[in-house]
XYZ file of C-alpha atoms in Angstrom:
574
model
C -0.143 -0.138 0.037
C 2.823 2.421 0.856
C 5.017 1.832 -2.420
C 1.704 2.224 -4.455
C 1.590 5.853 -2.645
C 5.294 6.258 -3.050
C 5.175 5.712 -6.922
C 2.073 8.053 -7.282
C 3.845 10.958 -5.730
C 6.839 9.843 -8.561
C 4.779 10.036 -11.337
C 2.614 12.921 -10.501
C 2.905 16.157 -12.634
C 1.873 17.788 -9.651
C 5.141 17.216 -7.456
C 7.921 19.408 -8.257
C 10.840 17.529 -10.167
C 13.452 18.393 -7.187
C 11.367 17.057 -4.616
C 10.949 13.851 -6.835
C 14.595 13.238 -7.102
C 15.061 13.738 -3.173
C 12.152 11.172 -2.906
C 13.808 8.570 -5.489
C 17.197 9.335 -3.434
C 15.717 7.708 -0.261
C 17.482 4.252 -0.087
C 15.998 3.037 3.166
C 12.880 1.237 2.456
C 11.885 1.791 6.668
C 12.004 5.248 5.776
C 9.623 5.146 2.529
C 7.313 3.270 4.686
C 7.318 5.439 7.533
C 6.751 8.486 5.096
C 3.802 6.835 3.174
C 2.338 4.012 5.201
C -0.846 6.267 5.996
C -1.957 10.204 5.720
C -0.847 12.274 8.411
C -3.996 12.266 10.755
C -6.563 15.100 10.663
C -8.045 15.066 14.213
C -9.355 17.467 16.479
C -6.179 19.204 16.744
C -5.741 19.621 12.966
C -2.270 17.992 11.494
C 0.742 17.951 13.167
C 4.200 16.318 11.766
C 7.427 15.991 10.684
C 8.358 18.355 7.800
C 9.303 16.378 4.810
C 7.805 14.705 1.672
C 5.357 11.786 2.113
C 1.244 11.436 2.869
C 2.730 11.151 6.539
C 4.405 14.319 6.600
C 4.078 18.208 6.931
C 4.464 19.677 3.171
C 2.911 21.933 0.598
C 0.813 19.140 -0.421
C -0.269 17.812 2.795
C -1.389 21.269 3.673
C -3.222 21.670 0.424
C -5.031 18.613 0.693
C -5.879 19.453 4.369
C -7.235 23.171 3.418
C -8.989 22.055 0.015
C -10.879 19.759 2.607
C -11.618 22.431 4.568
C -12.748 24.914 1.861
C -15.448 22.399 1.044
C -16.448 22.002 4.311
C -16.879 25.402 4.532
C -18.566 25.872 1.313
C -20.949 23.137 2.243
C -21.790 24.635 5.313
C -22.076 28.478 5.134
C -22.663 28.520 1.323
C -21.403 32.353 0.752
C -19.640 35.182 2.793
C -17.278 32.952 4.106
C -13.937 34.548 5.673
C -10.906 32.758 7.422
C -8.088 34.336 9.609
C -5.021 32.650 9.197
C -1.828 33.144 11.757
C 1.552 31.244 11.547
C 4.521 31.082 14.302
C 8.744 30.840 13.823
C 9.043 27.455 12.960
C 10.486 26.042 9.314
C 8.186 26.583 6.637
C 5.102 28.153 8.860
C 5.235 31.334 6.520
C 4.938 29.188 3.147
C 2.283 26.735 4.739
C 0.126 29.729 5.748
C 0.238 31.024 2.280
C -0.201 27.441 1.014
C -3.247 27.500 2.828
C -4.627 31.278 2.021
C -3.887 30.853 -1.727
C -6.151 27.334 -1.537
C -9.104 29.122 0.057
C -8.681 32.488 -1.970
C -8.642 29.647 -5.288
C -12.099 28.458 -3.788
C -13.844 32.015 -3.406
C -12.946 31.997 0.549
C -11.790 35.537 1.782
C -8.538 35.339 4.143
C -7.722 37.826 6.409
C -3.707 36.676 7.037
C -1.413 38.518 9.697
C 1.524 40.119 7.938
C 4.134 38.982 10.637
C 4.309 35.534 12.714
C 1.890 35.963 15.686
C 0.917 33.639 19.063
C -2.057 31.027 18.727
C -4.165 32.852 20.972
C -4.069 35.819 18.960
C -5.487 34.136 15.997
C -8.455 32.966 18.098
C -9.175 36.462 18.813
C -8.989 37.236 15.356
C -11.509 34.711 14.190
C -13.851 36.143 16.722
C -12.840 39.762 16.293
C -13.237 39.846 12.280
C -16.413 37.658 12.185
C -14.405 34.571 10.490
C -16.018 31.567 10.050
C -12.940 29.603 10.662
C -9.329 30.485 11.505
C -5.874 28.392 10.775
C -2.592 28.542 12.686
C 0.441 27.032 11.643
C 2.642 25.674 14.611
C 3.591 22.819 16.349
C 3.787 24.104 19.573
C 6.204 22.931 21.629
C 7.851 20.179 19.457
C 11.209 19.864 18.019
C 12.376 21.768 15.107
C 11.755 18.936 12.840
C 7.891 19.405 13.475
C 5.166 21.480 12.165
C 1.417 21.529 12.331
C -1.933 23.147 11.374
C -4.403 23.728 13.583
C -8.040 24.521 12.617
C -10.754 27.246 14.847
C -14.197 27.527 14.383
C -16.171 30.690 14.520
C -16.140 30.585 18.097
C -12.617 31.197 18.388
C -12.405 27.979 19.531
C -10.241 25.052 18.329
C -12.602 22.731 16.559
C -13.999 19.390 18.114
C -14.546 16.103 17.379
C -17.823 16.314 15.192
C -16.439 19.296 12.968
C -13.118 17.693 12.666
C -14.888 14.346 11.642
C -16.543 16.549 8.900
C -13.810 18.410 7.610
C -11.804 14.527 7.466
C -14.561 13.399 5.449
C -14.084 16.425 2.946
C -10.211 15.869 3.112
C -10.717 11.892 2.316
C -12.876 12.745 -0.745
C -9.481 14.360 -2.349
C -8.023 11.509 -3.956
C -6.057 13.619 -6.300
C -3.665 16.560 -6.688
C -5.627 17.677 -9.527
C -8.556 18.531 -7.320
C -6.480 20.653 -4.999
C -7.140 24.765 -6.146
C -4.322 27.088 -5.892
C -3.929 30.637 -6.913
C -0.780 32.969 -6.430
C -0.793 35.587 -3.773
C -0.983 38.512 -6.207
C -4.112 37.516 -7.839
C -5.568 36.921 -4.281
C -4.727 40.312 -3.589
C -6.264 41.435 -6.717
C -9.213 39.791 -6.865
C -9.883 41.270 -3.216
C -10.009 38.082 -1.492
C -6.754 38.338 0.398
C -6.479 40.850 3.091
C -3.388 41.375 5.353
C -4.315 41.941 9.227
C -3.958 45.644 10.501
C -1.665 46.364 13.340
C -5.379 47.818 15.392
C -6.136 44.274 15.999
C -3.052 43.852 17.754
C -3.874 46.860 20.073
C -7.124 45.689 20.255
C -5.907 42.676 22.216
C -3.584 44.025 24.143
C -5.995 46.305 25.903
C -8.371 43.392 26.658
C -5.617 41.607 28.249
C -4.826 44.631 30.350
C -8.450 44.406 31.334
C -8.168 41.083 32.849
C -6.004 42.914 36.060
C -7.975 42.393 39.078
C -6.031 44.723 41.265
C -5.391 47.552 38.702
C -4.478 50.106 41.500
C -1.768 47.866 43.074
C -0.422 47.147 39.683
C -0.586 51.003 38.891
C 1.381 51.855 41.926
C 3.581 49.002 42.470
C 4.235 47.222 39.223
C 7.836 48.900 39.051
C 8.868 47.159 41.984
C 8.438 43.729 40.699
C 11.818 41.948 38.824
C 10.946 39.303 35.581
C 13.158 37.341 33.478
C 11.410 36.355 30.433
C 12.183 34.207 27.689
C 10.063 33.832 24.394
C 12.217 30.429 23.232
C 12.738 31.990 19.838
C 9.131 32.213 19.482
C 6.131 34.423 18.749
C 5.460 35.842 22.731
C 8.303 38.533 22.589
C 6.433 41.650 20.962
C 3.087 40.982 22.734
C 4.505 39.919 26.253
C 6.598 42.736 26.533
C 4.747 45.127 25.097
C 1.274 44.186 27.492
C 3.868 44.335 30.483
C 5.407 47.738 29.505
C 2.273 49.376 29.152
C 0.865 47.977 32.798
C 3.942 49.815 34.011
C 6.137 46.859 34.767
C 9.717 48.661 34.116
C 11.954 45.717 35.010
C 11.428 42.774 32.734
C 14.592 41.210 31.592
C 14.819 39.182 28.309
C 17.210 36.505 27.481
C 18.898 37.685 24.493
C 20.096 34.602 23.314
C 16.461 33.382 23.099
C 14.790 36.677 22.179
C 14.772 36.406 17.886
C 12.440 34.220 16.377
C 14.435 30.910 15.073
C 12.412 27.818 13.927
C 15.961 25.821 14.578
C 15.634 26.596 18.440
C 19.443 26.681 18.681
C 19.482 27.118 22.449
C 16.452 24.799 23.317
C 16.471 21.382 21.172
C 12.836 21.072 22.713
C 11.451 24.513 23.096
C 9.162 23.376 25.922
C 8.552 25.620 28.977
C 7.722 22.238 30.934
C 11.312 21.405 30.170
C 13.304 22.698 32.823
C 17.046 22.804 30.562
C 14.744 25.429 28.391
C 15.682 27.962 31.325
C 19.361 27.666 31.639
C 20.029 30.834 30.085
C 17.667 32.469 32.288
C 18.989 31.309 35.676
C 22.700 32.071 34.681
C 20.970 35.888 34.061
C 19.310 35.272 37.570
C 22.444 35.252 38.993
C 23.243 39.092 38.878
C 19.329 40.439 38.222
C 17.932 38.162 41.594
C 14.444 38.569 39.723
C 11.402 37.990 41.888
C 9.845 35.465 39.210
C 11.264 33.687 35.819
C 9.119 32.853 33.258
C 9.052 31.870 29.654
C 6.925 30.916 26.913
C 6.756 28.145 23.681
C 6.794 29.304 20.597
C 3.573 29.811 19.706
C 3.040 31.424 22.978
C -0.040 29.653 24.228
C 1.902 27.871 27.252
C 3.643 29.305 29.892
C 6.309 28.304 32.190
C 7.237 29.490 35.879
C 10.199 29.401 37.761
C 10.339 30.245 41.376
C 13.015 30.285 44.156
C 12.249 27.892 46.886
C 12.576 27.993 50.760
C 16.371 26.737 50.247
C 17.309 29.373 47.575
C 16.830 27.216 44.555
C 15.504 28.003 41.373
C 12.689 25.269 40.479
C 10.061 25.127 37.720
C 6.706 24.988 38.626
C 4.729 22.385 37.518
C 1.696 23.358 35.117
C -1.174 22.118 37.785
C 1.066 24.269 40.450
C 0.668 27.428 38.474
C -3.279 26.771 37.617
C -4.083 26.152 41.400
C -1.983 29.220 42.366
C -3.730 31.014 39.899
C -7.051 29.676 40.496
C -6.654 30.643 44.454
C -5.638 34.265 43.702
C -8.165 34.911 41.068
C -10.968 33.775 43.277
C -9.970 34.924 46.232
C -9.038 38.729 44.785
C -12.751 38.498 43.097
C -14.496 37.503 46.165
C -12.299 40.566 47.863
C -13.697 43.058 45.495
C -17.071 41.662 45.445
C -16.617 40.332 41.952
C -16.807 36.880 42.246
C -20.042 35.727 39.984
C -23.039 34.005 40.885
C -23.021 30.316 39.160
C -18.732 30.599 38.335
C -17.080 28.040 37.313
C -13.586 27.114 36.767
C -12.993 24.350 33.908
C -10.143 21.761 33.972
C -9.407 18.647 32.409
C -9.515 15.248 33.293
C -5.890 14.706 33.664
C -5.467 18.157 35.779
C -4.916 18.496 39.603
C -8.308 18.001 41.844
C -6.581 20.373 44.078
C -8.496 23.232 42.182
C -11.683 21.579 42.991
C -10.796 21.752 47.028
C -9.864 25.346 46.655
C -12.924 26.228 44.767
C -15.006 24.517 47.210
C -14.251 27.276 49.506
C -15.647 29.826 47.187
C -18.734 27.897 46.315
C -17.530 27.739 42.948
C -17.908 24.358 41.365
C -15.285 22.634 38.972
C -16.318 21.234 35.711
C -13.994 18.183 34.361
C -13.455 17.940 30.367
C -11.249 15.823 28.223
C -7.707 16.715 27.267
C -7.148 19.690 25.472
C -7.999 23.099 25.743
C -10.466 23.226 22.790
C -12.918 21.318 25.409
C -12.667 24.216 27.733
C -13.336 26.716 24.975
C -16.207 24.533 24.240
C -17.696 25.077 27.603
C -17.167 29.003 27.239
C -19.142 28.553 24.200
C -21.882 26.543 26.047
C -22.004 28.980 28.913
C -22.267 31.984 27.034
C -25.063 30.494 24.730
C -27.113 28.866 27.680
C -26.209 31.984 30.019
C -26.839 29.607 33.017
C -23.109 29.668 34.443
C -20.090 32.084 34.227
C -16.655 30.931 32.968
C -14.223 32.259 35.427
C -10.703 30.582 34.595
C -9.704 27.367 33.044
C -6.212 25.326 33.125
C -5.024 22.257 31.991
C -1.718 20.401 33.406
C 0.436 20.851 30.358
C 0.931 24.654 31.267
C -2.259 26.496 29.498
C -4.436 28.670 31.409
C -6.968 31.324 30.164
C -8.778 33.880 32.187
C -11.711 36.084 30.151
C -13.732 34.926 27.309
C -12.472 36.929 24.420
C -9.782 34.370 23.686
C -11.143 30.563 23.328
C -7.539 28.909 23.546
C -4.996 28.797 26.042
C -3.199 32.114 25.971
C 0.130 32.884 27.545
C 0.204 36.704 26.759
C -2.974 36.660 29.460
C -1.159 33.967 31.765
C 1.934 35.914 31.720
C 0.186 39.043 32.922
C -1.745 37.032 35.620
C 1.225 35.478 37.144
C 2.814 38.996 37.430
C 0.041 40.409 39.489
C -0.191 37.594 41.273
C 3.855 37.650 42.119
C 3.569 41.198 42.865
C 0.629 40.881 45.477
C 2.338 38.415 47.299
C 5.604 40.348 47.110
C 3.982 43.436 48.561
C 2.326 41.143 51.222
C 6.187 40.244 51.883
C 5.853 36.712 50.512
C 7.183 34.667 47.526
C 5.159 32.751 45.182
C 6.521 29.464 46.343
C 5.808 30.622 50.136
C 2.246 31.384 48.772
C 2.236 27.688 47.183
C 3.369 26.192 50.464
C 0.773 27.862 52.267
C -2.100 26.242 49.949
C -0.403 22.354 50.195
C -0.709 23.035 54.228
C -4.204 23.882 54.013
C -5.333 21.638 51.290
C -2.987 18.487 51.408
C 0.296 18.140 49.521
C -1.078 16.960 45.872
C 1.631 15.749 43.290
C 1.531 14.923 39.947
C 3.448 13.513 37.323
C 3.031 12.808 33.676
C 5.196 9.915 31.914
C 5.222 9.961 28.021
C 6.688 6.658 26.244
C 7.493 7.236 22.826
C 6.366 4.660 20.578
C 7.005 5.515 16.644
C 5.703 4.178 13.453
C 3.330 1.717 12.951
C 4.716 -0.970 15.342
C 4.515 1.392 17.804
C 0.860 2.240 16.972
C 0.015 -1.124 17.413
C 1.725 -1.394 20.862
C -0.225 1.721 22.246
C -3.629 -0.379 21.244
C -2.528 -3.130 22.628
C -1.652 -1.638 26.333
C -4.825 0.094 26.113
C -6.951 -3.048 25.253
C -5.255 -4.906 27.928
C -5.958 -2.333 30.872
C -9.344 -1.683 29.340
C -10.302 -5.293 29.816
C -7.796 -6.991 31.897
C -7.285 -4.500 34.713
C -7.105 -6.004 38.152
C -8.988 -4.365 41.236
C -6.180 -3.721 43.158
C -2.942 -1.832 42.697
C -0.388 -2.371 45.362
C -2.372 -2.780 48.037
C -4.642 -0.287 47.488
C -8.565 -0.969 45.733
C -9.143 0.612 42.689
C -12.899 2.186 43.455
C -13.605 3.611 40.449
C -12.709 2.820 36.439
C -13.575 5.683 33.878
C -13.681 4.568 30.424
C -14.126 7.762 28.133
C -14.383 5.440 25.020
C -17.298 3.622 26.194
C -18.629 6.529 28.027
C -19.096 4.668 31.339
C -17.874 5.360 34.814
C -17.993 2.306 36.888
C -18.200 2.178 40.817
C -16.299 -0.931 41.638
C -17.127 -0.781 45.394
C -21.041 -0.347 44.954
C -20.961 -2.417 41.617
C -23.006 0.510 39.804
C -22.706 2.451 36.579
C -23.648 5.741 34.875
C -22.724 7.282 32.177
C -20.099 10.035 31.179
C -21.308 12.833 29.325
C -18.200 13.896 27.384
C -17.160 13.139 23.856
C -15.654 9.566 23.384
C -12.043 9.016 23.586
C -9.684 6.391 23.992
C -8.679 7.234 27.740
C -8.766 5.167 30.738
C -8.910 6.800 34.345
C -8.369 4.716 37.584
C -9.150 5.926 41.069
C -7.936 4.511 44.235
C -9.200 4.022 47.517
C -6.750 6.674 48.841
C -7.886 9.498 46.130
C -4.617 9.119 43.901
C -5.420 8.284 40.272
C -3.859 7.631 36.967
C -4.853 8.096 33.272
C -3.618 6.120 30.252
C -4.302 7.908 26.979
C -2.475 7.877 23.464
C -1.048 11.514 22.655
C -3.173 12.819 19.688
C -0.345 14.725 18.468
C 2.763 12.719 18.696
C 3.641 8.821 18.567
C 3.332 8.611 22.407
C 1.277 7.269 25.233
C 0.909 8.841 27.939
C 0.596 8.313 31.604
C -0.748 10.469 34.303
C -0.157 10.217 38.140
C -1.634 11.681 41.194
C -1.165 11.450 44.853
C -2.075 13.217 47.769
C 0.095 13.257 50.854
C 0.399 14.566 54.443
C 3.699 16.329 53.734
C 6.054 17.160 50.681
C 8.194 14.176 51.701
C 5.283 11.888 52.425
C 3.756 12.977 48.767
C 6.822 12.206 47.225
C 7.264 8.559 48.597
C 3.679 7.907 47.976
C 4.759 9.061 44.241
C 7.272 6.625 44.124
C 5.749 3.626 44.968
C 2.654 4.839 43.105
C 4.355 5.105 39.913
C 6.496 1.816 40.586
C 3.021 0.218 40.448
C 1.179 1.812 37.433
C 4.380 1.215 35.279
C 4.796 -2.639 36.487
C 1.085 -2.631 34.767
C 1.883 -0.829 31.905
C 5.321 -2.961 31.047
C 3.004 -6.234 31.734
C 0.044 -5.066 29.041
C 2.335 -4.696 26.280
């Protein structure tokens, strides 16, 4: 099968001759198989893959095919007066893929609003809403290594498309079985036909004004922002201009940027894995910290939707906070501040994912605020905001996921590191004025609510064989899992593929009212839990672990034992 696709590309008049030569020169049969054994999967996250030639790679042909499918979907759904916003990040080929998509849409008579320069993913979400577009595209592979790029699709509400829309678009893409069906005009023709519009700077200004309006303690920030000392790294990505501009306009004068990581660069020369979840990306910032002695260090990933925060602990050592830790700090800060100013809404909701810390629910309970769980992926948080807006019965306050994504406000419908950096600065300033570090504030929360500890283990399983191994592990856990783990009873099994939550103590079942997803969650008698799911964007299986201890040491010991027991089960399942 893969050989047929390979030969089709070699013989197609639509493939560039130089690219055909490149394909002919591949002398590793396994490499040919990996490039052509399947089409790059279009899921709710759109496309993501290694840049290169082949059906299982990111290139102008796979981007063109996906966009043609999206064009047909939009034409069938909306008929006329259709416009799409497109943004792109700093990655290799991002601009070219954005222009390929724009020219395809315009060839189908669809108007395109294209950012002139690289922009953060959340600003694409904002542009879709502000410019009344029917869809949006952003070219990014988020925090993946430099070999990757991706293509994310957004709906007219500014949120990432969810399952139903993704399946409809996929059906349209699958109808395109020949390169001749992919329409294209060049940029000049698109402009002459008034189908291509370059987004003006006014949109940036209006977005930043809305971010600034999210500040809760305006008087505090107005009077003391200059007293906060910050080190910031954009990790060669899109965050440099909007993050610094927002903080500067709010009065944060002492923001020091890591020069070596300031300029956009898709090769990520100082951070092979440009992910603020990885402590190694902060090595240059930590060198700067020796002289600057900042109150806070933070970094944004290449498309500026994730934020990593570094604080000094009680021993004077810098440590990267987890996404869960930043999320619970922000949850507490936002709720306590809104309550103090009598602005806590009735029927307010915090939204988090099923793999995110339950500590947020314990905190929210003290403020009579409910927490809603959604599937992994910020698109599901965005979907809840839309639902609250349409029904009018609940008010969105804050949402976060363990993978360093946070969002306040409702003018963006995806995680937003420009917003998050502004809130983290305000929160750090508040605690500083109270004589407390952010780390001390976190310890206070642990002492009050319990020492929650979470961990993520990702196992890379590449190619066709790896995909089969992942399926085997999930099948075994779904059908052959025992009722105990170590010496602890499993009291609940949640199967999100079958939409069933089983109470193993009372022997009862209830329906899980979330979209179906190949995810399993097991809850233990001692409130620890673990989740197993395949990554939606990488060839990995992900295992999420959570325990609660009476102290930091106790939670660490519990995690070590729990991890050992869970990983034994995973290994035996393969």
